[in-house]
Amino acid sequence: MSTTSPTALLPDLAAIREDFPILQASGREGVPLIYLDNAATAQRPRAVIQAMVEVYERHYANVHRGIHYLSDQSTDLYEEAREKVARMLHAPSSREIVFTTGTTMGINLLAHTWGDVNIGPGDRVLVTEMEHHANLVPWQQLVARRGGQIEAIPLDAAGMLDSDAYRRLLESSPKLVAFTAMSNVLGTINPVKEMTRMAHDAGAIVVVDAAQSVPHDSIDIRDWDVDFLVFSGHKMMGPSGIGVLYGKEALLEAMPPFLGGGNMIRRVRIDGFEPAELPAKFEAGTPPIVDAIGLGAAIDYQAMIGVERIAGHCRALLELAHATMLEIPGLRILGPDPKHKGAIVGFTLEGVHPHDIAQILDTRGIAIRAGHHCAMPLHKRLGITASSRASFYFYNTPGEVQALVNGLRATLQLFRGKKCQI
Amino acid sequence: MVVPRPLAYNRAMDHEADIYQEHVLDHYEDPYHRGPCPAPTHRHEDDNPLCGDVVQVELRVDDLGRIQEAWFQGDGCCISQASASMLVEKIEGMTLDEARKFSAEEMLRLFGPRLTPNRQKCCLLSWRVLQAASAAPLENQSGNKP
């Protein structure tokens, strides 16, 4: 979330909520849904759902293949979605936008292509202690295949990256620095531009996991100057099963293709093939056509609401959540102050296991996440095995934050109240 | 057409009291045989990495293969710990064979409140550990072979 955006609730919140059919349906009979699991996946507005229905009902055929009316229509819509992604990221060219199935696929693609060519024995890959498994395990698999080693930038006590340690780690000239723009547990927003500049000065290539940032932030890839960036569609109101890999054109050109098959080839003989031009080179097989078009519709919707307004609203909810949750006895919020983080509140409640918290909140219609959030090394670093996480989006209300706080107090009563009787 | 949810899900999720019933909370707050077993003959420990629940089960089995004492230690959610307490209470007095035959379905019935598949994993952790413990005699235990 941009720290420069004004903190302000959206005045048209009620109307915005009307755009999301699932927010009108109840989570269970008679209990209204309070959806606070947006960092796992967001909900979709009708505009996205309708755009996809319309493709299936009126425009659908395979892309880049047929010489017929529907195939042309599908291809145009699919490529238009790529243009929308490029504009959203301020990418110089849509040739730099590769559609994937999600963040995880994007990072695996990089590990198998750029990684297999560039990483070998003696090479270092730098990650952080706050990475999601998706930005850790593919690199572990890479060094297991090719050699090399992984090092992690540690956290400081506040849950921010230790910049002095980062500087020291860069002295050993890592070939790659892979980090998240926003932690999915702590909410910490990392200084992408500065970290990228430092990495480049040390001769490293930079991969940024922007899965949590893209839904909340306006991103200017030229300003950040990252080499690669990945994100998923489903966290920003797009469909599941679509994601994006951005890469600088020269780097993408120099990389070998990843999956082999149709569409990624220019010419095939029995004994070999020539890869296609960018970005088709990395899009083997029939792509997630309708999902890409749905992502395009989500980008349009986000732009219509306004990314700055989204950021401001989420910041207001975050500040309210911090203020009210910290009044609950035994509640500890993981990560830094609101001014350094996005709309994610990871927390623990003394004496109550996260799964029990989530279960009891669920009976009140409140959906939060409990567990390790695909960040086991981070939890180990924090000295806990699991945590709870409430995460907000622009359709959430201050009333829903209050319902969360009430639910947490009721949970405490169930457990600690019981303890007192014994 | 609206596809109804599986019945088990709705039943399980009616109300928080359905899961966090008095007897469940009782076992959680005041567990049976939580701690180290004196002179154990069998022991196993396992975890559920997804949520970090850990349970260790220790048994003292006599010469005839009967479980004289069953104890557990662990850390985790209410369901994983309460179910472990219920289980060790239940199996004391059983033979190892009988304990091995105690099925997952019986464990879920013993726990009581209906659970979603995800929470069933919490409930079955101690059961899984018991199954392994019953086949894991400790070394240097003379005369205690079942």
Coordinates of C-alpha atoms in Angstrom, one line a residue:
Chain A
M1 CA 0.0 0.0 0.0
S2 CA 1.4 3.4 -0.9
T3 CA 2.4 5.2 2.2
T4 CA 1.7 8.5 0.5
S5 CA -2.0 7.8 -0.1
P6 CA -4.4 9.7 2.1
T7 CA -6.0 7.7 4.9
A8 CA -9.7 7.9 4.2
L9 CA -12.6 5.6 4.1
L10 CA -14.4 5.3 0.8
P11 CA -17.6 7.4 0.9
D12 CA -19.3 5.1 -1.6
L13 CA -18.6 1.9 0.3
A14 CA -22.2 0.7 0.3
A15 CA -22.5 1.0 -3.5
I16 CA -19.1 -0.7 -4.0
R17 CA -20.2 -3.6 -1.8
E18 CA -23.2 -4.0 -4.1
D19 CA -20.8 -4.8 -6.9
F20 CA -19.7 -8.0 -5.1
P21 CA -22.4 -10.7 -5.2
I22 CA -20.7 -12.9 -2.7
L23 CA -20.8 -10.2 -0.1
Q24 CA -24.6 -10.2 -0.4
A25 CA -24.7 -14.0 0.1
S26 CA -24.3 -15.2 3.6
G27 CA -21.4 -17.5 4.7
R28 CA -23.9 -19.8 6.3
E29 CA -27.6 -19.7 7.0
G30 CA -28.6 -16.4 8.6
V31 CA -25.1 -15.2 9.3
P32 CA -23.8 -12.4 7.1
L33 CA -20.3 -13.0 5.6
I34 CA -17.5 -10.9 7.0
Y35 CA -14.6 -11.7 4.6
L36 CA -11.2 -10.9 6.1
D37 CA -9.1 -13.4 4.2
N38 CA -8.2 -11.1 1.3
A39 CA -4.5 -11.8 1.5
A40 CA -5.3 -15.4 0.6
T41 CA -7.6 -14.4 -2.2
A42 CA -9.9 -11.5 -2.9
Q43 CA -13.5 -11.7 -4.0
R44 CA -14.7 -10.7 -7.5
P45 CA -17.0 -7.9 -8.6
R46 CA -19.8 -8.7 -11.0
A47 CA -17.9 -6.9 -13.7
V48 CA -15.2 -9.6 -13.7
I49 CA -17.7 -12.5 -13.5
Q50 CA -19.8 -10.9 -16.3
A51 CA -16.8 -10.3 -18.5
M52 CA -15.9 -14.0 -18.3
V53 CA -19.5 -15.2 -18.8
E54 CA -19.6 -12.9 -21.9
V55 CA -16.5 -14.5 -23.4
Y56 CA -17.8 -18.0 -22.9
E57 CA -21.2 -17.1 -24.3
R58 CA -20.2 -14.9 -27.2
H59 CA -16.5 -14.8 -28.1
Y60 CA -14.8 -18.0 -27.0
A61 CA -12.4 -20.0 -29.2
N62 CA -8.7 -20.9 -29.0
V63 CA -6.2 -18.0 -29.4
H64 CA -3.5 -17.5 -32.0
R65 CA -4.7 -20.5 -33.9
G66 CA -7.8 -20.4 -36.0
I67 CA -8.5 -18.4 -39.1
H68 CA -12.0 -17.8 -38.0
Y69 CA -14.2 -15.1 -36.5
L70 CA -14.3 -16.4 -32.9
S71 CA -10.6 -17.2 -32.7
D72 CA -9.8 -13.6 -33.8
Q73 CA -12.2 -12.2 -31.2
S74 CA -10.7 -14.4 -28.4
T75 CA -7.2 -13.5 -29.5
D76 CA -8.0 -9.8 -29.5
L77 CA -9.5 -9.9 -26.0
Y78 CA -6.6 -12.0 -24.7
E79 CA -4.0 -9.6 -26.1
E80 CA -6.0 -6.6 -24.9
A81 CA -5.7 -8.1 -21.4
R82 CA -2.0 -8.3 -21.8
E83 CA -1.9 -4.6 -22.8
K84 CA -3.9 -3.7 -19.7
V85 CA -1.4 -5.5 -17.5
A86 CA 1.5 -3.7 -19.2
R87 CA -0.3 -0.4 -18.6
M88 CA -1.0 -1.2 -15.0
L89 CA 2.6 -2.0 -14.3
H90 CA 3.9 0.9 -16.5
A91 CA 5.9 -1.7 -18.4
P92 CA 7.6 -0.4 -21.6
S93 CA 6.3 -3.2 -23.8
S94 CA 3.6 -5.9 -23.6
R95 CA 6.2 -8.3 -25.0
E96 CA 7.5 -8.2 -21.4
I97 CA 4.2 -9.6 -20.0
V98 CA 4.0 -13.4 -19.8
F99 CA 0.7 -14.9 -18.6
T100 CA 1.2 -17.7 -16.1
T101 CA -1.1 -19.6 -13.8
G102 CA 0.0 -17.5 -10.8
T103 CA 2.8 -16.2 -8.7
T104 CA 4.1 -19.7 -7.9
M105 CA 4.2 -20.7 -11.6
G106 CA 6.0 -17.4 -12.4
I107 CA 8.8 -18.1 -9.9
N108 CA 9.1 -21.7 -10.9
L109 CA 9.4 -20.6 -14.6
L110 CA 12.2 -18.2 -13.6
A111 CA 14.1 -20.8 -11.5
H112 CA 13.9 -23.3 -14.4
T113 CA 15.0 -20.9 -17.2
W114 CA 17.0 -18.0 -15.9
G115 CA 18.1 -20.0 -12.9
D116 CA 19.2 -23.1 -14.7
V117 CA 21.4 -21.1 -17.1
N118 CA 22.8 -18.7 -14.5
I119 CA 23.1 -20.5 -11.2
G120 CA 25.7 -23.1 -10.4
P121 CA 28.2 -24.2 -7.8
G122 CA 29.6 -21.4 -5.7
D123 CA 26.7 -19.0 -6.7
R124 CA 24.6 -17.4 -4.0
V125 CA 20.8 -16.7 -4.1
L126 CA 19.6 -14.1 -1.6
V127 CA 16.1 -14.3 -0.2
T128 CA 14.6 -12.9 3.0
E129 CA 13.3 -14.5 6.2
M130 CA 9.8 -13.3 5.4
E131 CA 9.3 -15.1 2.1
H132 CA 6.3 -17.1 1.2
H133 CA 7.2 -20.7 0.3
A134 CA 6.6 -19.8 -3.3
N135 CA 9.6 -17.5 -3.3
L136 CA 11.8 -19.9 -1.4
V137 CA 11.2 -23.6 -2.4
P138 CA 11.7 -23.1 -6.2
W139 CA 15.2 -21.5 -5.4
Q140 CA 15.9 -24.4 -3.1
Q141 CA 15.0 -26.8 -5.9
L142 CA 17.2 -24.8 -8.2
V143 CA 20.4 -25.0 -6.1
A144 CA 19.6 -28.7 -5.5
R145 CA 19.7 -29.2 -9.3
R146 CA 22.5 -26.9 -10.2
G147 CA 24.6 -26.2 -7.1
G148 CA 24.9 -22.9 -5.2
Q149 CA 23.5 -21.8 -1.9
I150 CA 20.7 -19.8 -0.5
E151 CA 21.1 -17.1 2.1
A152 CA 18.4 -15.1 3.8
I153 CA 18.2 -11.4 4.7
P154 CA 17.3 -11.4 8.4
L155 CA 14.5 -9.4 10.1
D156 CA 15.0 -6.9 12.8
A157 CA 12.9 -6.9 16.0
A158 CA 10.2 -4.8 14.4
G159 CA 9.6 -7.3 11.5
M160 CA 11.4 -5.2 8.9
L161 CA 14.4 -6.3 6.8
D162 CA 17.7 -5.6 8.5
S163 CA 19.3 -3.2 5.9
D164 CA 22.8 -3.4 7.4
A165 CA 22.7 -7.2 7.1
Y166 CA 21.4 -6.9 3.5
R167 CA 24.4 -4.7 2.7
R168 CA 26.8 -7.2 4.2
L169 CA 25.2 -10.1 2.4
L170 CA 25.5 -8.2 -0.9
E171 CA 29.3 -8.1 -0.4
S172 CA 29.5 -11.8 -1.2
S173 CA 28.1 -10.9 -4.7
P174 CA 24.9 -12.9 -4.9
K175 CA 23.7 -13.5 -8.5
L176 CA 20.1 -13.2 -7.6
V177 CA 18.1 -11.3 -5.0
A178 CA 14.5 -12.6 -4.6
F179 CA 12.2 -10.8 -2.2
T180 CA 8.6 -9.9 -1.5
A181 CA 7.3 -6.4 -2.0
M182 CA 4.9 -7.0 0.9
S183 CA 5.0 -9.8 3.5
N184 CA 1.9 -11.9 3.5
V185 CA 2.1 -12.5 7.3
L186 CA 3.7 -9.3 8.7
G187 CA 2.3 -6.9 6.1
T188 CA 5.7 -5.3 6.0
I189 CA 6.3 -3.2 2.9
N190 CA 9.8 -3.6 1.7
P191 CA 11.7 -0.7 0.0
V192 CA 11.7 -2.3 -3.5
K193 CA 13.4 0.6 -5.3
E194 CA 16.3 1.0 -2.9
M195 CA 16.8 -2.8 -2.4
T196 CA 16.9 -3.2 -6.2
R197 CA 19.4 -0.4 -6.7
M198 CA 21.6 -2.0 -4.0
A199 CA 21.3 -5.4 -5.6
H200 CA 22.1 -4.0 -9.1
D201 CA 25.2 -2.2 -7.7
A202 CA 26.3 -5.6 -6.4
G203 CA 25.8 -7.1 -9.8
A204 CA 22.7 -9.2 -8.9
I205 CA 19.4 -9.8 -10.8
V206 CA 16.3 -8.9 -8.9
V207 CA 13.0 -10.9 -8.7
V208 CA 10.1 -9.3 -6.8
D209 CA 7.1 -11.2 -5.5
A210 CA 4.3 -8.6 -5.8
A211 CA 1.4 -10.9 -5.1
Q212 CA 0.4 -8.8 -2.0
S213 CA 1.3 -5.4 -3.5
V214 CA -0.5 -5.4 -6.8
P215 CA -4.0 -5.5 -5.2
H216 CA -3.3 -2.4 -3.1
D217 CA -0.6 -0.4 -4.8
S218 CA 0.1 1.5 -7.9
I219 CA 3.3 0.0 -9.4
D220 CA 5.7 1.7 -11.7
I221 CA 8.0 -1.0 -12.8
R222 CA 10.4 1.5 -14.5
D223 CA 10.8 3.4 -11.3
W224 CA 11.4 0.2 -9.3
D225 CA 13.7 -1.0 -12.1
V226 CA 13.3 -4.7 -11.0
D227 CA 14.4 -7.3 -13.5
F228 CA 11.5 -9.7 -12.9
L229 CA 8.2 -9.3 -11.1
V230 CA 5.4 -11.8 -10.5
F231 CA 1.9 -11.7 -9.2
S232 CA -1.4 -13.6 -9.2
G233 CA -4.7 -12.4 -10.6
H234 CA -6.9 -13.9 -7.9
K235 CA -5.6 -11.6 -5.1
M236 CA -6.7 -8.5 -7.1
M237 CA -10.2 -9.6 -7.9
G238 CA -9.3 -11.6 -11.1
P239 CA -10.0 -15.3 -11.5
S240 CA -7.9 -18.0 -10.0
G241 CA -5.5 -19.8 -12.3
I242 CA -4.0 -16.6 -14.0
G243 CA -0.9 -14.8 -13.1
V244 CA 1.7 -12.6 -14.6
L245 CA 5.5 -12.7 -15.0
Y246 CA 7.0 -9.4 -16.0
G247 CA 10.6 -9.6 -17.2
K248 CA 13.0 -7.1 -18.9
E249 CA 13.0 -7.8 -22.6
A250 CA 16.7 -8.5 -22.9
L251 CA 16.6 -11.0 -20.0
L252 CA 13.6 -12.8 -21.4
E253 CA 15.2 -12.9 -24.8
A254 CA 18.3 -14.5 -23.4
M255 CA 16.4 -17.2 -21.4
P256 CA 15.6 -20.6 -22.8
P257 CA 11.9 -21.5 -23.0
F258 CA 10.3 -23.3 -20.1
L259 CA 7.5 -25.7 -21.0
G260 CA 7.5 -27.1 -24.5
G261 CA 4.5 -27.5 -26.7
G262 CA 2.2 -25.6 -29.0
N263 CA 2.3 -21.8 -29.2
M264 CA 5.8 -21.5 -27.8
I265 CA 7.4 -22.5 -31.1
R266 CA 8.3 -20.8 -34.3
R267 CA 9.1 -23.9 -36.3
V268 CA 9.4 -27.6 -35.4
R269 CA 11.2 -30.4 -37.0
I270 CA 11.4 -34.0 -35.9
D271 CA 14.9 -33.4 -34.4
G272 CA 14.4 -29.9 -32.9
F273 CA 12.5 -26.6 -32.7
E274 CA 13.0 -22.9 -32.8
P275 CA 11.2 -21.0 -30.0
A276 CA 8.6 -18.4 -30.7
E277 CA 9.1 -14.6 -30.2
L278 CA 8.2 -13.1 -26.8
P279 CA 6.0 -13.5 -25.0
A280 CA 4.6 -16.7 -26.7
K281 CA 8.0 -18.3 -26.1
F282 CA 6.9 -18.8 -22.4
E283 CA 3.3 -19.6 -23.1
A284 CA 3.2 -23.2 -24.2
G285 CA -0.2 -24.8 -24.8
T286 CA -3.6 -23.2 -24.7
P287 CA -3.3 -20.5 -22.1
P288 CA -5.9 -19.5 -19.5
I289 CA -7.7 -17.4 -22.1
V290 CA -10.8 -16.5 -20.2
D291 CA -9.0 -16.0 -16.9
A292 CA -6.6 -13.5 -18.6
I293 CA -9.6 -11.6 -20.0
G294 CA -11.1 -11.7 -16.5
L295 CA -7.9 -10.3 -15.0
G296 CA -8.2 -7.5 -17.6
A297 CA -11.7 -6.8 -16.3
A298 CA -10.3 -6.7 -12.7
I299 CA -7.7 -4.2 -13.7
D300 CA -10.3 -2.0 -15.3
Y301 CA -12.5 -2.3 -12.2
Q302 CA -9.6 -1.5 -9.9
A303 CA -8.7 1.6 -12.0
M304 CA -12.3 2.7 -11.9
I305 CA -12.4 2.6 -8.1
G306 CA -8.9 4.1 -8.0
V307 CA -5.8 2.5 -6.6
E308 CA -5.0 5.5 -4.4
R309 CA -8.5 5.4 -2.9
I310 CA -8.2 1.7 -2.3
A311 CA -4.9 2.2 -0.5
G312 CA -6.4 5.0 1.6
H313 CA -9.4 3.0 2.6
C314 CA -7.4 -0.1 3.5
R315 CA -5.0 2.1 5.5
A316 CA -7.9 3.5 7.5
L317 CA -9.1 -0.1 8.3
L318 CA -5.6 -1.2 9.2
E319 CA -5.1 1.7 11.7
L320 CA -8.5 1.0 13.2
A321 CA -7.7 -2.7 13.5
H322 CA -4.3 -2.0 15.2
A323 CA -5.9 0.4 17.7
T324 CA -8.8 -1.8 18.7
M325 CA -7.1 -5.2 18.6
L326 CA -4.2 -4.1 20.7
E327 CA -6.7 -3.3 23.5
I328 CA -7.4 -7.1 23.7
P329 CA -5.4 -8.6 26.6
G330 CA -2.8 -11.1 25.4
L331 CA -3.1 -10.1 21.7
R332 CA 0.2 -9.5 19.9
I333 CA 0.3 -8.1 16.4
L334 CA 3.2 -9.5 14.3
G335 CA 5.2 -7.0 12.2
P336 CA 5.7 -3.3 12.2
D337 CA 3.5 -0.3 12.8
P338 CA 0.8 0.5 10.3
K339 CA 2.9 3.1 8.6
H340 CA 5.3 0.4 7.4
K341 CA 2.8 -2.2 6.4
G342 CA -0.1 -3.1 4.2
A343 CA -3.6 -4.1 5.2
I344 CA -2.6 -7.4 6.8
V345 CA -2.8 -8.0 10.6
G346 CA -1.0 -11.2 11.6
F347 CA -1.5 -11.9 15.3
T348 CA -1.4 -14.3 18.2
L349 CA -3.7 -14.5 21.2
E350 CA -2.1 -15.8 24.3
G351 CA -3.5 -19.2 25.4
V352 CA -5.7 -19.8 22.3
H353 CA -4.5 -21.7 19.2
P354 CA -5.0 -19.9 15.9
H355 CA -7.2 -22.8 14.6
D356 CA -9.5 -22.4 17.5
I357 CA -9.7 -18.7 17.0
A358 CA -10.5 -19.1 13.3
Q359 CA -13.1 -21.8 14.1
I360 CA -14.9 -19.7 16.6
L361 CA -14.8 -16.6 14.4
D362 CA -16.2 -18.7 11.5
T363 CA -19.4 -19.4 13.5
R364 CA -19.9 -15.6 13.5
G365 CA -19.5 -15.5 9.7
I366 CA -16.0 -14.1 10.0
A367 CA -13.4 -15.6 7.6
I368 CA -9.8 -15.2 8.7
R369 CA -6.7 -17.3 8.0
A370 CA -5.0 -19.5 10.6
G371 CA -1.8 -21.5 10.3
H372 CA 1.6 -20.8 9.0
H373 CA 0.4 -19.0 5.8
C374 CA 3.0 -20.7 3.7
A375 CA 5.7 -19.0 5.6
M376 CA 7.1 -21.7 8.0
P377 CA 10.7 -20.2 8.2
L378 CA 9.2 -16.8 9.2
H379 CA 7.1 -18.4 12.0
K380 CA 10.2 -20.3 13.2
R381 CA 12.0 -17.0 13.2
L382 CA 9.2 -15.4 15.3
G383 CA 9.3 -18.4 17.7
I384 CA 5.8 -19.5 17.0
T385 CA 4.3 -22.4 15.0
A386 CA 1.2 -20.7 13.7
S387 CA -0.6 -17.4 13.7
S388 CA -3.9 -15.9 12.8
R389 CA -4.3 -13.3 10.1
A390 CA -7.0 -10.8 9.2
S391 CA -6.5 -9.0 5.9
F392 CA -8.6 -6.2 4.5
Y393 CA -9.7 -5.0 1.1
F394 CA -11.5 -1.9 0.0
Y395 CA -15.0 -3.5 0.3
N396 CA -14.4 -4.2 4.1
T397 CA -16.1 -1.8 6.6
P398 CA -15.1 -0.4 10.0
G399 CA -18.1 -2.4 11.3
E400 CA -16.5 -5.6 10.2
V401 CA -13.3 -4.7 12.0
Q402 CA -15.4 -4.2 15.1
A403 CA -17.1 -7.5 14.6
L404 CA -13.6 -9.1 14.4
V405 CA -12.6 -7.5 17.7
N406 CA -15.9 -8.6 19.3
G407 CA -15.4 -12.1 18.1
L408 CA -11.8 -12.2 19.5
R409 CA -13.1 -11.1 22.9
A410 CA -15.8 -13.8 22.8
T411 CA -13.1 -16.3 21.9
L412 CA -11.1 -15.3 24.9
Q413 CA -14.1 -15.6 27.1
L414 CA -14.8 -19.1 26.0
F415 CA -11.2 -20.2 26.7
R416 CA -10.0 -18.0 29.6
G417 CA -13.4 -17.8 31.2
K418 CA -13.3 -21.6 31.3
K419 CA -9.8 -21.6 32.9
C420 CA -11.0 -19.3 35.7
Q421 CA -13.7 -21.8 36.8
I422 CA -11.2 -24.5 37.4
Chain B
M1 CA -29.3 -24.9 -9.7
V2 CA -28.0 -24.6 -6.2
V3 CA -25.8 -27.5 -5.1
P4 CA -26.3 -28.1 -1.4
R5 CA -23.3 -28.4 0.8
P6 CA -22.5 -31.8 2.2
L7 CA -24.6 -32.5 5.2
A8 CA -21.7 -33.2 7.5
Y9 CA -20.4 -29.7 6.9
N10 CA -23.6 -28.0 7.9
R11 CA -24.1 -30.2 10.9
A12 CA -20.6 -29.7 12.1
M13 CA -20.8 -25.9 11.8
D14 CA -24.1 -25.1 13.4
H15 CA -22.7 -23.4 16.4
E16 CA -19.4 -22.9 18.2
A17 CA -20.9 -24.8 21.2
D18 CA -21.2 -27.8 18.9
I19 CA -17.4 -28.2 18.8
Y20 CA -16.3 -26.4 21.9
Q21 CA -18.7 -28.4 24.1
E22 CA -18.2 -28.6 27.8
H23 CA -16.6 -32.0 27.8
V24 CA -14.2 -30.9 25.1
L25 CA -13.1 -27.8 27.0
D26 CA -12.9 -29.9 30.2
H27 CA -10.4 -32.3 28.6
Y28 CA -8.5 -29.3 27.1
E29 CA -8.3 -27.4 30.4
D30 CA -8.0 -30.3 32.8
P31 CA -6.6 -33.2 30.7
Y32 CA -6.3 -36.8 31.7
H33 CA -2.7 -38.1 32.1
R34 CA -0.9 -35.2 30.6
G35 CA 2.7 -35.6 31.3
P36 CA 5.5 -38.2 31.2
C37 CA 4.5 -41.8 31.8
P38 CA 6.3 -43.5 34.6
A39 CA 8.5 -46.5 33.3
P40 CA 7.1 -46.3 29.7
T41 CA 7.5 -49.3 27.4
H42 CA 6.3 -47.6 24.2
R43 CA 6.6 -44.1 22.9
H44 CA 5.9 -42.1 19.7
E45 CA 5.7 -38.5 18.8
D46 CA 4.5 -36.8 15.7
D47 CA 3.2 -33.4 14.6
N48 CA 0.8 -31.9 12.1
P49 CA 3.1 -29.5 10.3
L50 CA 0.2 -27.6 8.8
C51 CA -0.7 -26.1 12.2
G52 CA 2.2 -27.1 14.4
D53 CA 0.2 -29.4 16.7
V54 CA 2.5 -31.9 18.4
V55 CA 1.5 -35.0 20.4
Q56 CA 3.6 -37.6 22.1
V57 CA 2.0 -40.7 23.5
E58 CA 3.7 -43.0 26.0
L59 CA 2.4 -46.4 27.2
R60 CA 3.3 -48.8 30.0
V61 CA 2.4 -52.2 28.7
D62 CA 2.5 -55.2 31.0
D63 CA 3.8 -58.7 30.3
L64 CA 0.4 -59.8 29.0
G65 CA 0.3 -57.0 26.5
R66 CA -2.2 -54.9 28.4
I67 CA -1.9 -51.2 28.5
Q68 CA -1.6 -50.4 32.2
E69 CA -1.0 -46.7 31.7
A70 CA -1.3 -44.3 28.8
W71 CA 0.0 -40.7 28.9
F72 CA 0.3 -37.9 26.5
Q73 CA 2.3 -34.6 26.1
G74 CA 1.8 -32.0 23.5
D75 CA 1.1 -28.6 22.2
G76 CA -1.6 -27.4 19.9
C77 CA -5.2 -26.5 19.3
C78 CA -8.0 -27.4 21.6
I79 CA -9.2 -30.3 19.4
S80 CA -5.8 -31.9 19.1
Q81 CA -5.1 -31.8 22.8
A82 CA -8.6 -32.6 24.1
S83 CA -8.8 -35.6 21.8
A84 CA -5.4 -36.8 23.0
S85 CA -6.7 -36.7 26.6
M86 CA -9.9 -38.6 25.6
L87 CA -7.9 -41.2 23.8
V88 CA -5.4 -42.1 26.5
E89 CA -8.2 -42.3 29.0
K90 CA -10.1 -44.6 26.7
I91 CA -7.3 -47.1 25.9
E92 CA -6.0 -47.8 29.4
G93 CA -6.9 -51.3 30.1
M94 CA -7.0 -52.4 26.5
T95 CA -4.5 -54.8 25.1
L96 CA -2.2 -53.5 22.4
D97 CA -4.2 -55.4 19.8
E98 CA -7.4 -53.8 21.0
A99 CA -5.8 -50.4 20.9
R100 CA -4.5 -51.0 17.4
K101 CA -8.0 -52.0 16.3
F102 CA -9.5 -48.8 17.7
S103 CA -10.4 -47.2 14.4
A104 CA -10.3 -43.6 13.2
E105 CA -14.1 -43.6 13.0
E106 CA -14.3 -44.7 16.7
M107 CA -11.8 -41.9 17.6
L108 CA -14.1 -39.3 15.9
R109 CA -17.1 -40.8 17.7
L110 CA -15.2 -40.7 21.0
F111 CA -14.5 -37.0 20.4
G112 CA -18.1 -36.3 19.9
P113 CA -18.8 -33.1 18.0
R114 CA -18.7 -33.4 14.3
L115 CA -15.7 -32.0 12.6
T116 CA -14.9 -30.7 9.1
P117 CA -12.2 -32.8 7.3
N118 CA -9.6 -30.2 8.2
R119 CA -10.3 -30.4 11.9
Q120 CA -10.6 -34.1 11.7
K121 CA -6.8 -34.1 11.1
C122 CA -6.4 -32.3 14.5
C123 CA -8.6 -34.9 16.2
L124 CA -6.8 -37.8 14.6
L125 CA -3.3 -36.7 15.4
S126 CA -3.2 -38.4 18.7
W127 CA -4.9 -41.5 17.3
R128 CA -2.2 -41.7 14.6
V129 CA 0.5 -41.3 17.2
L130 CA -1.0 -44.0 19.3
Q131 CA -1.1 -46.4 16.4
A132 CA 2.6 -45.8 15.8
A133 CA 3.4 -45.9 19.6
S134 CA 1.8 -49.3 19.9
A135 CA 4.3 -50.6 17.4
A136 CA 7.3 -48.8 18.9
P137 CA 8.5 -50.6 22.0
L138 CA 11.3 -48.9 23.7
E139 CA 14.7 -50.6 23.9
N140 CA 16.1 -52.0 27.2
Q141 CA 12.6 -53.0 28.4
S142 CA 13.1 -56.6 29.4
G143 CA 10.1 -58.8 29.9
N144 CA 7.7 -56.3 28.5
K145 CA 7.3 -57.7 25.0
P146 CA 3.6 -57.9 24.1

